[in-house]
XYZ file of C-alpha atoms in Angstrom:
709
model
C -77.385 -72.204 -94.040
C -76.134 -75.087 -96.162
C -72.849 -76.335 -97.592
C -72.542 -75.321 -101.238
C -69.154 -76.837 -102.087
C -65.768 -77.784 -100.688
C -66.779 -80.641 -98.383
C -64.961 -84.010 -98.199
C -61.792 -82.943 -100.015
C -58.573 -84.964 -99.882
C -55.188 -83.255 -100.152
C -51.600 -83.576 -99.034
C -50.889 -82.618 -95.443
C -49.525 -79.092 -95.238
C -51.218 -77.961 -98.453
C -54.121 -75.619 -99.159
C -57.295 -77.376 -100.291
C -57.877 -77.001 -104.016
C -61.446 -75.771 -103.537
C -62.666 -73.142 -101.091
C -65.187 -73.984 -98.368
C -68.470 -72.375 -99.421
C -71.761 -72.041 -97.560
C -74.972 -70.438 -98.804
C -77.243 -68.350 -96.585
C -80.874 -67.954 -97.605
C -83.690 -65.992 -96.030
C -87.079 -67.373 -95.112
C -88.305 -66.950 -98.669
C -85.399 -68.982 -100.051
C -83.663 -65.944 -101.568
C -79.901 -65.321 -101.127
C -79.086 -63.262 -98.025
C -76.350 -60.696 -98.689
C -74.216 -59.093 -95.968
C -74.537 -61.838 -93.329
C -71.475 -62.478 -91.166
C -70.361 -66.131 -91.047
C -67.712 -67.489 -88.678
C -65.588 -70.497 -89.637
C -63.861 -72.506 -86.880
C -61.481 -75.476 -87.040
C -63.063 -77.949 -84.600
C -60.580 -80.752 -85.241
C -57.018 -80.445 -86.500
C -56.015 -77.035 -85.156
C -53.549 -78.646 -82.753
C -51.774 -80.233 -85.720
C -51.485 -76.969 -87.595
C -54.666 -76.803 -89.690
C -55.881 -73.243 -90.084
C -58.299 -71.094 -92.071
C -57.133 -68.275 -94.309
C -60.147 -66.272 -93.163
C -62.113 -67.014 -89.982
C -64.890 -64.526 -90.800
C -66.617 -64.027 -94.133
C -69.547 -61.855 -95.186
C -72.003 -63.232 -97.704
C -71.894 -61.905 -101.250
C -74.934 -60.891 -103.283
C -75.477 -64.570 -104.183
C -75.608 -65.473 -100.476
C -72.266 -67.308 -100.418
C -69.598 -67.022 -97.735
C -66.165 -68.396 -98.556
C -62.940 -69.356 -96.822
C -59.948 -71.587 -97.573
C -58.473 -74.310 -95.393
C -54.770 -75.056 -95.020
C -54.188 -78.565 -93.677
C -51.775 -79.310 -90.873
C -48.584 -81.256 -91.333
C -49.955 -84.656 -90.255
C -52.012 -87.142 -92.243
C -55.365 -86.898 -90.479
C -58.922 -85.545 -90.696
C -59.698 -81.852 -90.197
C -63.193 -80.571 -89.471
C -64.518 -77.035 -89.863
C -67.780 -75.585 -88.544
C -69.544 -72.561 -90.051
C -71.905 -70.581 -87.817
C -73.859 -67.344 -88.086
C -72.433 -64.568 -85.943
C -75.886 -63.190 -85.135
C -77.740 -66.483 -84.500
C -77.052 -69.509 -82.314
C -77.740 -73.006 -83.592
C -77.453 -72.237 -87.309
C -74.421 -74.100 -88.614
C -72.854 -76.274 -91.295
C -69.831 -78.581 -91.202
C -66.989 -79.519 -93.540
C -64.543 -82.405 -93.403
C -61.178 -82.791 -95.151
C -58.588 -85.554 -95.105
C -54.872 -84.858 -95.172
C -52.744 -87.561 -96.757
C -48.997 -87.964 -96.459
C -47.355 -84.649 -97.322
C -46.759 -84.184 -101.034
C -43.360 -82.603 -100.413
C -41.182 -84.329 -97.816
C -37.565 -83.690 -96.822
C -35.978 -86.951 -95.654
C -32.399 -85.753 -95.174
C -29.947 -82.880 -95.668
C -26.310 -83.375 -96.578
C -24.615 -81.568 -95.026
C -26.972 -80.295 -92.335
C -24.204 -77.995 -91.094
C -23.128 -75.589 -93.839
C -21.880 -72.126 -94.739
C -22.523 -69.716 -97.606
C -21.659 -71.239 -100.970
C -21.871 -74.859 -99.807
C -23.923 -77.264 -101.907
C -26.766 -78.796 -99.886
C -28.158 -82.114 -101.141
C -31.794 -82.498 -100.146
C -33.288 -85.996 -100.385
C -36.994 -86.693 -100.106
C -40.097 -87.013 -102.231
C -42.608 -84.923 -104.147
C -40.090 -82.376 -105.449
C -41.824 -82.321 -108.828
C -40.674 -82.459 -112.430
C -39.552 -78.808 -112.651
C -37.130 -76.875 -110.478
C -38.635 -76.307 -107.023
C -37.951 -73.339 -104.770
C -35.579 -73.922 -101.862
C -35.509 -71.478 -98.960
C -32.750 -71.525 -96.379
C -33.508 -69.404 -93.354
C -36.268 -67.766 -95.401
C -33.806 -66.677 -98.124
C -34.158 -68.144 -101.619
C -31.271 -70.442 -102.534
C -29.934 -71.144 -106.020
C -31.251 -74.540 -107.143
C -28.963 -76.558 -109.403
C -30.522 -77.837 -112.651
C -30.057 -81.579 -111.930
C -33.120 -81.757 -109.652
C -35.395 -84.803 -109.653
C -38.588 -85.733 -107.831
C -36.528 -87.184 -104.960
C -33.297 -85.162 -104.942
C -32.516 -81.446 -105.111
C -29.223 -79.630 -104.760
C -29.093 -75.989 -103.699
C -26.373 -73.451 -102.906
C -26.544 -72.033 -99.391
C -27.118 -68.255 -99.651
C -24.761 -65.773 -98.017
C -25.201 -63.674 -94.904
C -27.811 -65.608 -92.978
C -27.836 -65.265 -89.205
C -25.333 -67.853 -87.899
C -26.707 -70.733 -85.821
C -29.892 -72.769 -86.075
C -31.763 -72.321 -89.342
C -34.282 -74.137 -91.544
C -34.526 -75.575 -95.049
C -37.834 -75.777 -96.932
C -38.735 -77.043 -100.416
C -41.712 -75.566 -102.279
C -43.185 -76.727 -105.563
C -46.414 -75.449 -107.035
C -48.781 -74.770 -104.133
C -47.241 -77.432 -101.873
C -44.491 -76.991 -99.325
C -42.444 -79.289 -97.127
C -42.126 -78.847 -93.406
C -39.032 -77.034 -92.190
C -35.951 -79.237 -91.869
C -33.533 -78.218 -89.115
C -30.001 -77.190 -90.065
C -27.068 -75.130 -88.805
C -25.590 -72.139 -90.642
C -21.955 -71.167 -90.057
C -20.562 -67.680 -90.559
C -17.983 -67.178 -93.303
C -16.098 -64.397 -95.034
C -15.529 -66.277 -98.269
C -16.015 -64.334 -101.499
C -19.295 -65.062 -103.290
C -19.638 -65.562 -107.027
C -23.033 -64.691 -108.485
C -24.277 -65.933 -111.851
C -26.038 -63.483 -114.197
C -29.489 -62.581 -112.819
C -28.679 -64.270 -109.503
C -29.780 -62.080 -106.599
C -29.316 -61.789 -102.856
C -30.707 -59.315 -100.341
C -28.508 -58.711 -97.308
C -29.361 -56.775 -94.113
C -27.060 -53.793 -93.685
C -25.925 -55.009 -90.262
C -24.456 -58.183 -91.791
C -23.301 -56.884 -95.157
C -19.745 -55.752 -94.456
C -18.992 -58.649 -92.104
C -20.117 -61.501 -94.306
C -20.242 -60.618 -97.999
C -17.616 -59.904 -100.576
C -18.082 -60.338 -104.306
C -15.414 -62.450 -105.976
C -13.364 -60.699 -108.621
C -14.741 -61.290 -112.101
C -13.344 -59.006 -114.824
C -16.112 -57.268 -116.743
C -18.857 -58.242 -114.295
C -21.441 -55.600 -113.371
C -23.801 -55.639 -110.418
C -27.013 -53.810 -109.654
C -27.090 -52.620 -106.046
C -30.279 -51.371 -104.423
C -29.761 -49.606 -101.111
C -33.137 -49.646 -99.414
C -35.096 -49.128 -96.215
C -37.635 -51.981 -96.081
C -39.788 -50.494 -93.348
C -42.615 -48.067 -92.746
C -43.059 -45.176 -90.339
C -46.082 -43.062 -89.451
C -44.362 -39.972 -90.827
C -41.222 -39.639 -92.983
C -38.008 -39.693 -90.951
C -34.954 -38.945 -93.139
C -32.022 -41.278 -92.507
C -28.531 -40.475 -93.755
C -26.643 -43.348 -95.343
C -23.453 -44.297 -97.129
C -23.098 -47.175 -99.606
C -19.495 -48.157 -100.278
C -17.761 -50.655 -102.551
C -14.318 -51.205 -101.033
C -11.269 -52.780 -102.591
C -7.741 -53.032 -101.273
C -5.781 -49.932 -102.199
C -7.886 -47.337 -100.414
C -11.160 -45.494 -100.897
C -12.093 -42.808 -103.352
C -13.863 -39.750 -101.998
C -17.583 -40.169 -101.302
C -19.954 -38.424 -103.670
C -23.544 -37.421 -103.033
C -26.290 -39.300 -104.832
C -27.954 -36.328 -106.544
C -31.534 -35.570 -105.606
C -34.036 -36.307 -108.324
C -35.958 -33.476 -109.893
C -39.646 -34.191 -109.871
C -41.081 -35.223 -113.209
C -43.025 -32.212 -114.443
C -46.523 -33.559 -113.928
C -49.642 -31.437 -113.743
C -51.302 -32.683 -110.575
C -55.014 -32.537 -111.312
C -55.977 -34.920 -108.505
C -54.639 -32.937 -105.540
C -58.067 -31.747 -104.363
C -59.587 -35.240 -104.592
C -56.584 -36.760 -102.786
C -56.750 -34.196 -99.986
C -60.457 -34.916 -99.546
C -59.763 -38.663 -99.524
C -57.181 -38.199 -96.774
C -59.777 -36.402 -94.647
C -62.263 -39.203 -95.285
C -59.785 -41.849 -94.133
C -58.966 -39.766 -91.041
C -62.686 -39.492 -90.301
C -63.072 -43.254 -90.642
C -60.303 -43.769 -88.084
C -62.071 -41.524 -85.564
C -65.486 -43.174 -85.952
C -64.307 -46.806 -86.179
C -65.090 -47.728 -82.574
C -68.518 -46.081 -82.774
C -69.354 -47.923 -85.992
C -68.277 -51.235 -84.439
C -70.418 -50.604 -81.359
C -73.511 -49.710 -83.375
C -73.278 -52.680 -85.731
C -71.983 -55.376 -83.382
C -73.424 -58.756 -84.318
C -74.014 -57.983 -87.984
C -77.234 -57.631 -89.897
C -79.845 -60.344 -89.301
C -80.447 -62.636 -92.256
C -83.982 -61.451 -92.900
C -85.399 -60.868 -96.349
C -83.851 -57.895 -98.081
C -85.963 -54.778 -98.245
C -87.626 -54.250 -101.571
C -86.115 -51.290 -103.448
C -88.248 -48.199 -103.976
C -89.847 -47.588 -107.347
C -88.168 -45.703 -110.175
C -89.372 -42.107 -110.050
C -89.755 -41.996 -106.267
C -88.140 -39.177 -104.272
C -85.771 -39.331 -101.321
C -84.142 -36.698 -99.158
C -80.395 -36.736 -98.434
C -78.073 -34.753 -96.227
C -74.983 -34.135 -98.376
C -71.622 -32.935 -97.095
C -70.955 -29.674 -98.921
C -67.427 -28.634 -97.935
C -64.045 -30.322 -97.870
C -63.614 -29.607 -94.169
C -66.731 -31.701 -93.464
C -68.435 -28.925 -91.496
C -71.206 -27.986 -93.907
C -74.166 -30.090 -95.084
C -76.956 -29.340 -97.516
C -80.363 -31.007 -97.889
C -80.896 -32.573 -101.312
C -84.049 -34.015 -102.814
C -83.263 -36.664 -105.410
C -85.257 -38.834 -107.786
C -84.597 -42.555 -108.226
C -83.844 -43.183 -111.905
C -82.260 -46.640 -111.943
C -82.772 -49.817 -109.913
C -80.195 -52.505 -110.610
C -79.128 -55.759 -109.021
C -76.429 -53.999 -107.004
C -76.966 -50.231 -107.163
C -79.662 -47.556 -107.013
C -79.008 -44.312 -108.882
C -80.571 -41.049 -107.701
C -80.153 -37.642 -109.336
C -80.559 -34.263 -107.668
C -83.889 -32.698 -108.681
C -82.426 -29.187 -108.667
C -81.015 -29.616 -112.178
C -81.233 -31.827 -115.254
C -78.576 -34.567 -115.069
C -78.092 -36.834 -118.113
C -80.734 -38.044 -120.507
C -82.479 -41.244 -119.465
C -80.557 -43.220 -122.079
C -77.154 -41.823 -121.104
C -77.799 -42.350 -117.399
C -79.041 -45.903 -117.927
C -75.907 -46.797 -119.906
C -73.636 -45.479 -117.147
C -75.695 -47.090 -114.387
C -75.713 -50.484 -116.101
C -71.956 -50.347 -116.548
C -71.447 -49.554 -112.866
C -74.016 -52.126 -111.757
C -73.150 -55.090 -113.949
C -69.436 -54.649 -114.638
C -67.612 -52.275 -112.308
C -69.360 -53.291 -109.093
C -69.027 -57.013 -109.814
C -65.339 -56.755 -110.738
C -64.517 -54.782 -107.585
C -66.398 -57.081 -105.208
C -64.861 -60.177 -106.796
C -61.391 -58.699 -106.357
C -61.684 -57.379 -102.802
C -64.757 -58.722 -100.989
C -68.123 -57.349 -99.967
C -69.203 -53.913 -98.811
C -71.451 -53.425 -95.753
C -75.209 -53.400 -96.117
C -76.326 -51.468 -93.058
C -79.724 -50.564 -94.487
C -80.516 -54.127 -95.550
C -81.520 -53.378 -99.133
C -78.708 -55.335 -100.773
C -77.657 -52.365 -102.919
C -75.317 -49.400 -103.006
C -76.853 -45.983 -103.514
C -75.330 -43.607 -106.080
C -76.277 -39.936 -105.740
C -75.409 -37.509 -108.551
C -75.581 -33.941 -107.247
C -74.064 -30.522 -108.066
C -73.380 -30.161 -104.340
C -70.324 -32.335 -105.007
C -69.202 -29.990 -107.805
C -69.473 -26.991 -105.489
C -67.063 -28.562 -102.970
C -64.204 -27.501 -105.296
C -63.108 -23.953 -106.066
C -63.292 -23.083 -109.758
C -59.988 -21.229 -109.441
C -58.210 -24.461 -108.417
C -59.563 -26.829 -111.045
C -56.919 -26.377 -113.725
C -53.896 -26.771 -111.453
C -55.170 -28.898 -108.547
C -58.303 -30.609 -109.803
C -61.636 -31.125 -108.092
C -63.708 -33.571 -106.047
C -65.184 -36.263 -108.288
C -66.788 -38.846 -106.004
C -66.609 -40.510 -102.585
C -68.235 -42.624 -99.894
C -68.764 -40.794 -96.593
C -68.188 -42.729 -93.363
C -70.740 -40.719 -91.377
C -73.454 -42.523 -93.362
C -72.544 -45.774 -91.553
C -73.603 -44.302 -88.190
C -77.161 -44.721 -86.960
C -77.261 -41.857 -84.485
C -75.333 -39.169 -86.371
C -77.721 -36.313 -87.343
C -76.305 -35.951 -90.876
C -76.077 -39.674 -91.552
C -78.116 -41.061 -94.438
C -77.837 -44.564 -92.897
C -76.873 -46.253 -96.132
C -73.833 -46.936 -98.310
C -73.821 -43.941 -100.652
C -71.447 -42.996 -103.450
C -71.661 -39.235 -103.989
C -70.688 -38.091 -107.492
C -70.234 -34.861 -109.402
C -72.410 -34.006 -112.405
C -72.031 -32.497 -115.891
C -71.902 -28.697 -115.812
C -70.766 -27.365 -119.183
C -71.535 -23.757 -118.193
C -69.550 -23.875 -114.949
C -72.591 -22.939 -112.891
C -71.462 -24.608 -109.655
C -67.694 -24.677 -110.087
C -65.409 -25.477 -113.020
C -67.155 -26.706 -116.191
C -67.490 -30.439 -116.909
C -68.899 -32.080 -120.019
C -71.028 -35.217 -119.949
C -68.222 -37.203 -121.562
C -65.729 -36.059 -118.915
C -68.035 -37.001 -116.047
C -68.777 -40.437 -117.497
C -65.079 -41.091 -118.132
C -63.998 -39.929 -114.662
C -66.694 -41.568 -112.557
C -65.864 -45.101 -113.697
C -62.408 -45.458 -112.085
C -63.432 -43.200 -109.192
C -66.331 -45.529 -108.356
C -64.048 -48.593 -108.245
C -61.336 -46.732 -106.311
C -63.754 -45.495 -103.658
C -65.651 -48.787 -103.482
C -62.417 -50.533 -102.492
C -62.086 -48.069 -99.607
C -65.636 -48.877 -98.487
C -65.004 -52.624 -98.764
C -61.737 -52.264 -96.853
C -63.463 -50.391 -94.015
C -66.175 -53.035 -93.894
C -63.776 -55.980 -93.870
C -61.198 -54.545 -91.464
C -63.457 -52.657 -89.072
C -67.097 -53.775 -89.275
C -66.523 -57.468 -89.975
C -63.389 -58.138 -87.901
C -63.323 -55.327 -85.361
C -59.831 -54.307 -86.438
C -58.251 -51.005 -87.426
C -58.632 -49.177 -90.721
C -55.907 -50.100 -93.214
C -52.819 -47.862 -93.335
C -52.925 -45.184 -96.053
C -50.162 -46.563 -98.293
C -51.696 -50.032 -98.502
C -55.288 -48.792 -98.630
C -54.493 -46.455 -101.528
C -52.308 -49.030 -103.253
C -55.244 -51.433 -103.286
C -57.615 -48.725 -104.537
C -55.271 -48.045 -107.443
C -55.254 -51.795 -108.098
C -59.066 -51.499 -108.151
C -58.727 -48.967 -110.960
C -56.448 -51.381 -112.801
C -59.055 -54.120 -112.341
C -61.339 -51.883 -114.398
C -58.683 -51.573 -117.078
C -58.232 -55.346 -117.243
C -61.981 -55.746 -117.614
C -61.876 -53.800 -120.880
C -58.492 -55.175 -121.965
C -60.067 -58.635 -121.859
C -63.208 -57.458 -123.614
C -61.299 -55.686 -126.395
C -58.038 -57.502 -127.196
C -55.737 -55.771 -129.683
C -56.433 -54.393 -132.212
C -60.105 -53.994 -131.254
C -61.506 -50.995 -129.407
C -58.570 -48.752 -130.254
C -58.499 -45.490 -132.154
C -54.998 -46.176 -133.512
C -52.895 -49.287 -134.034
C -50.180 -47.882 -131.736
C -52.432 -47.947 -128.667
C -51.438 -50.403 -125.943
C -54.899 -50.288 -124.376
C -58.451 -50.007 -125.704
C -60.096 -46.598 -125.432
C -62.432 -47.847 -122.708
C -59.482 -48.918 -120.511
C -57.672 -45.577 -120.707
C -59.452 -43.824 -117.791
C -58.460 -46.718 -115.525
C -54.839 -47.378 -116.531
C -53.613 -43.921 -117.580
C -53.380 -42.565 -113.995
C -51.351 -45.600 -112.923
C -48.866 -45.066 -115.750
C -48.431 -41.383 -114.948
C -48.078 -41.973 -111.200
C -45.586 -44.794 -111.767
C -43.490 -42.643 -114.097
C -43.381 -39.846 -111.515
C -42.344 -42.323 -108.801
C -39.578 -43.987 -110.794
C -38.138 -40.544 -111.404
C -37.588 -40.103 -107.663
C -37.343 -43.363 -105.709
C -34.985 -41.789 -103.147
C -37.534 -39.218 -102.019
C -40.865 -40.998 -102.301
C -41.807 -43.977 -100.177
C -43.807 -47.099 -100.879
C -44.848 -47.420 -97.223
C -44.934 -43.917 -95.738
C -47.210 -41.236 -97.142
C -46.641 -37.524 -96.718
C -50.047 -36.033 -95.976
C -52.520 -37.091 -98.658
C -50.128 -39.316 -100.580
C -48.501 -37.702 -103.600
C -48.755 -38.916 -107.179
C -45.306 -40.447 -106.725
C -46.259 -42.270 -103.528
C -49.403 -43.653 -105.113
C -47.365 -44.759 -108.108
C -45.012 -46.527 -105.703
C -47.856 -48.299 -103.898
C -49.478 -49.395 -107.153
C -46.215 -50.762 -108.569
C -45.529 -52.717 -105.369
C -49.070 -54.111 -105.294
C -48.869 -55.006 -108.988
C -45.568 -56.844 -108.495
C -46.912 -58.601 -105.390
C -49.997 -59.761 -107.288
C -47.791 -61.030 -110.106
C -45.763 -63.090 -107.624
C -48.554 -64.386 -105.395
C -51.610 -64.237 -107.648
C -54.265 -61.535 -107.635
C -56.158 -63.412 -104.897
C -53.689 -61.857 -102.463
C -55.506 -58.529 -102.847
C -58.625 -60.048 -101.327
C -56.585 -61.628 -98.524
C -55.121 -58.216 -97.729
C -58.576 -56.649 -97.543
C -60.347 -59.487 -95.707
C -58.006 -59.196 -92.749
C -57.838 -57.709 -89.249
C -54.191 -56.796 -89.818
C -52.733 -53.687 -91.408
C -49.644 -52.413 -93.194
C -46.460 -54.443 -93.384
C -47.805 -57.008 -90.905
C -50.762 -57.591 -93.220
C -48.501 -58.012 -96.265
C -46.276 -60.517 -94.470
C -49.206 -62.621 -93.253
C -50.965 -62.617 -96.628
C -47.809 -63.440 -98.606
C -46.123 -65.823 -96.170
C -42.834 -63.925 -96.536
C -40.931 -61.237 -94.707
C -41.379 -57.723 -96.002
C -37.610 -57.434 -96.380
C -37.520 -60.364 -98.814
C -40.420 -58.935 -100.825
C -39.157 -55.367 -100.891
C -35.654 -56.489 -101.843
C -36.804 -58.370 -104.918
C -39.341 -55.669 -105.829
C -36.575 -53.068 -105.875
C -34.574 -55.219 -108.281
C -37.620 -55.979 -110.457
C -38.152 -52.267 -111.109
C -34.825 -52.262 -112.965
C -34.627 -55.843 -114.279
C -38.079 -56.005 -115.884
C -37.671 -56.175 -119.669
C -34.004 -55.171 -119.886
C -33.190 -53.731 -123.331
C -31.879 -56.267 -125.823
C -33.009 -59.289 -123.811
C -36.060 -61.506 -123.909
C -38.769 -60.432 -121.513
C -38.436 -63.800 -119.781
C -34.650 -63.563 -119.428
C -34.926 -62.383 -115.832
C -36.384 -64.861 -113.328
C -40.066 -64.397 -112.527
C -39.217 -63.018 -109.105
C -37.128 -60.206 -110.592
C -39.736 -58.898 -113.018
C -43.403 -58.094 -113.479
C -45.566 -60.747 -115.112
C -48.673 -58.878 -116.286
C -47.174 -55.488 -117.167
C -44.118 -54.582 -119.221
C -42.918 -51.681 -117.079
C -40.350 -50.322 -119.524
C -42.860 -50.415 -122.364
C -45.479 -48.629 -120.245
C -43.030 -45.933 -119.173
C -41.800 -45.375 -122.731
C -45.396 -44.896 -123.870
C -46.108 -42.540 -120.963
C -43.065 -40.471 -121.927
C -44.491 -40.048 -125.431
C -47.993 -39.228 -124.177
C -46.860 -36.689 -121.574
C -43.911 -35.241 -123.471
C -41.211 -36.484 -121.089
C -37.670 -36.808 -122.399
C -36.668 -40.079 -120.718
C -38.291 -43.297 -121.969
C -37.438 -45.039 -118.675
C -37.085 -42.650 -115.731
C -35.591 -44.910 -113.040
C -32.383 -43.225 -111.867
C -29.289 -45.421 -111.592
C -26.005 -44.125 -110.221
C -22.504 -45.324 -111.030
C -20.556 -46.602 -108.039
C -16.898 -47.081 -108.826
C -15.061 -50.031 -107.302
C -13.329 -48.299 -104.427
C -15.932 -45.507 -104.171
C -19.089 -44.693 -102.271
C -22.411 -42.891 -102.536
C -24.250 -41.057 -99.794
C -27.627 -39.409 -99.321
C -30.691 -39.383 -97.059
C -33.912 -41.372 -97.480
C -37.037 -42.092 -95.411
C -38.431 -45.579 -94.780
C -39.851 -47.408 -97.781
C -37.426 -45.907 -100.296
C -34.567 -47.194 -102.425
C -31.601 -46.132 -104.527
C -30.261 -48.022 -107.555
C -26.554 -48.098 -108.382
C -24.361 -50.102 -110.736
C -20.840 -51.179 -109.835
C -18.515 -52.837 -112.343
C -15.397 -54.937 -111.861
C -12.579 -53.179 -113.668
C -10.454 -56.319 -113.653
C -7.835 -55.091 -111.174
C -8.166 -58.306 -109.185
C -9.299 -59.027 -105.645
C -12.771 -59.153 -104.193
C -15.222 -56.330 -103.660
C -16.585 -55.724 -100.159
C -19.785 -53.732 -99.696
C -21.014 -51.732 -96.730
C -24.238 -49.825 -96.030
C -23.912 -47.594 -92.974
C -24.680 -44.123 -91.719
C -22.532 -41.361 -93.173
C -20.629 -41.416 -89.886
C -19.932 -45.141 -90.509
C -22.164 -46.196 -87.595
C -24.562 -49.117 -88.092
C -27.990 -48.146 -89.374
C -30.758 -48.573 -86.800
C -32.787 -51.809 -87.034
C -36.085 -49.893 -87.370
C -34.954 -48.590 -90.777
C -35.038 -52.071 -92.338
C -31.754 -51.161 -94.030
C -30.658 -53.753 -96.580
C -28.958 -54.043 -99.953
C -30.281 -56.033 -102.889
C -27.622 -57.332 -105.271
C -28.112 -58.767 -108.746
C -25.367 -59.653 -111.186
C -26.286 -58.123 -114.510
C -26.156 -60.185 -117.703
C -23.213 -59.463 -120.005
């Protein structure tokens, strides 16, 4: 093991080093060793707050293991040691020096404040552009007269009274928390256009009222920023009260489901069983592979044309297996491709084209985005098996309405002592069958088009299992986040071809948003997102019903896409290379509370690319950066024959009225309330329909954004 890069860096205390810490592991022959577990430990500086973003890393195909170091708050030296998990005495060391913090708060005036007060923050390193100021974790409005040594911010409403903190962030640097005191108030709050706040339901009616402003309109998002194992409907009532009495409550109408032909139901149901299987075998897999794979030379791959026997699962209940003899037809840097000898599968040229694409492009893009897969057989490659046994797992009578199994990794193959294990990482895939001999008919073009996103989707699941369970001994990721990341994996494939074929290249018509080669990857995300936006009250971001519906997967993808736009796509890898799961994982990877993220995400769904305004009119936090959601949904409506160009339902809430409905955790409702100019302030409340406080476990909160005129 040797240091490749990242040693002897100098950076401001409290910041993340600009370069990652990288070691290279080589075998006895000097070749890169893939799949070796490396532990990184802070040996000096941990007591002052220095920490590693990832304490365990598995070497990539080039033999590198990577982590990032965040320096503590003091100006001092931090040292990190890298060791091999399976061998004692093999190590490498890094050193980094923290200088005086780049962002420093010297004083607050006042340090005792209430909502709406102007806080003057003096210090250094605030930058040349407007920094972010967080008070008690809530974003504050920063006034435009900021300088490198002075920032003024407006204290946000409805924080928990008492001791709180103030922090200044600019670029990738952040100050330490400055202590302050927040005082409760009932003063009316005036929001500027696009200004937003997210208020917990328990504090809303006691602390917030919107100042009267004739003609002003507000977007309200009633939401449950939480997750539960199974959907638990919660009744709620959102009211906008004004002196003079209440109007009668009206029900928020239930959304009809967008009429979508669900041709992935069979594949999704099979995926759900695979994830359930992985949960049951996790402890056994950990026990069998404790210590990781030794860093010996990788096994040489077999020769093209050689035969191998496989035991292939042949039913979607996992109870039936069939023996398959397959011939090796492609040996790549990262994958081996076998085809079942019982039938002719692709010409050599067609198979080689598909295999090269998977090997050189799709595999590399997925691993770069999410991390490495296991290598339990020590050959440094994934195995791809094309067999009609996969076709026969689906009933021909179901194909048109519910779809069919296309491809998968099977967790049993990671076990050494399981009779039907193939003891290798294997992607099983369906094959062309134009005559419908084994199930419904499939052309060569259909199989090639479908296998590409399926391979990336399923590879993310395999990587996730490896990183969470095998590498860190943790639990398998929760379904909503696991699937959300796999749909991001499909989008990674789309971006690969979007970059390769910028408009107008690679398109059959000038109206196309995406090149033809990107369509199999991005089209499912557009359809799922459209279906979700049609019914945000019923379908959850964080709680799946059974296999996860199209709507729920659309919700997870949209949330992941927005999160990546806010935090950078590197957050996807941090989520995968983690022992944590679900909301806890998101909070640790992002450095924010889930409530703050979910609140702004709910607003971004509406505020992204508002009609008649510049795409950059809304602040970055209240929109998507890499996708124009309204444009995508309008195009999906044309493609699928839907009547609404933008399906997100918004309800009108009259000043002096209320809405009521039921929703499970991870859902939201959008409403617009306008000031009719009758004077007085508007007080909001979000309670149960019986006017009792909503339970804390629901994560009940309301996001508020003043709409532009």
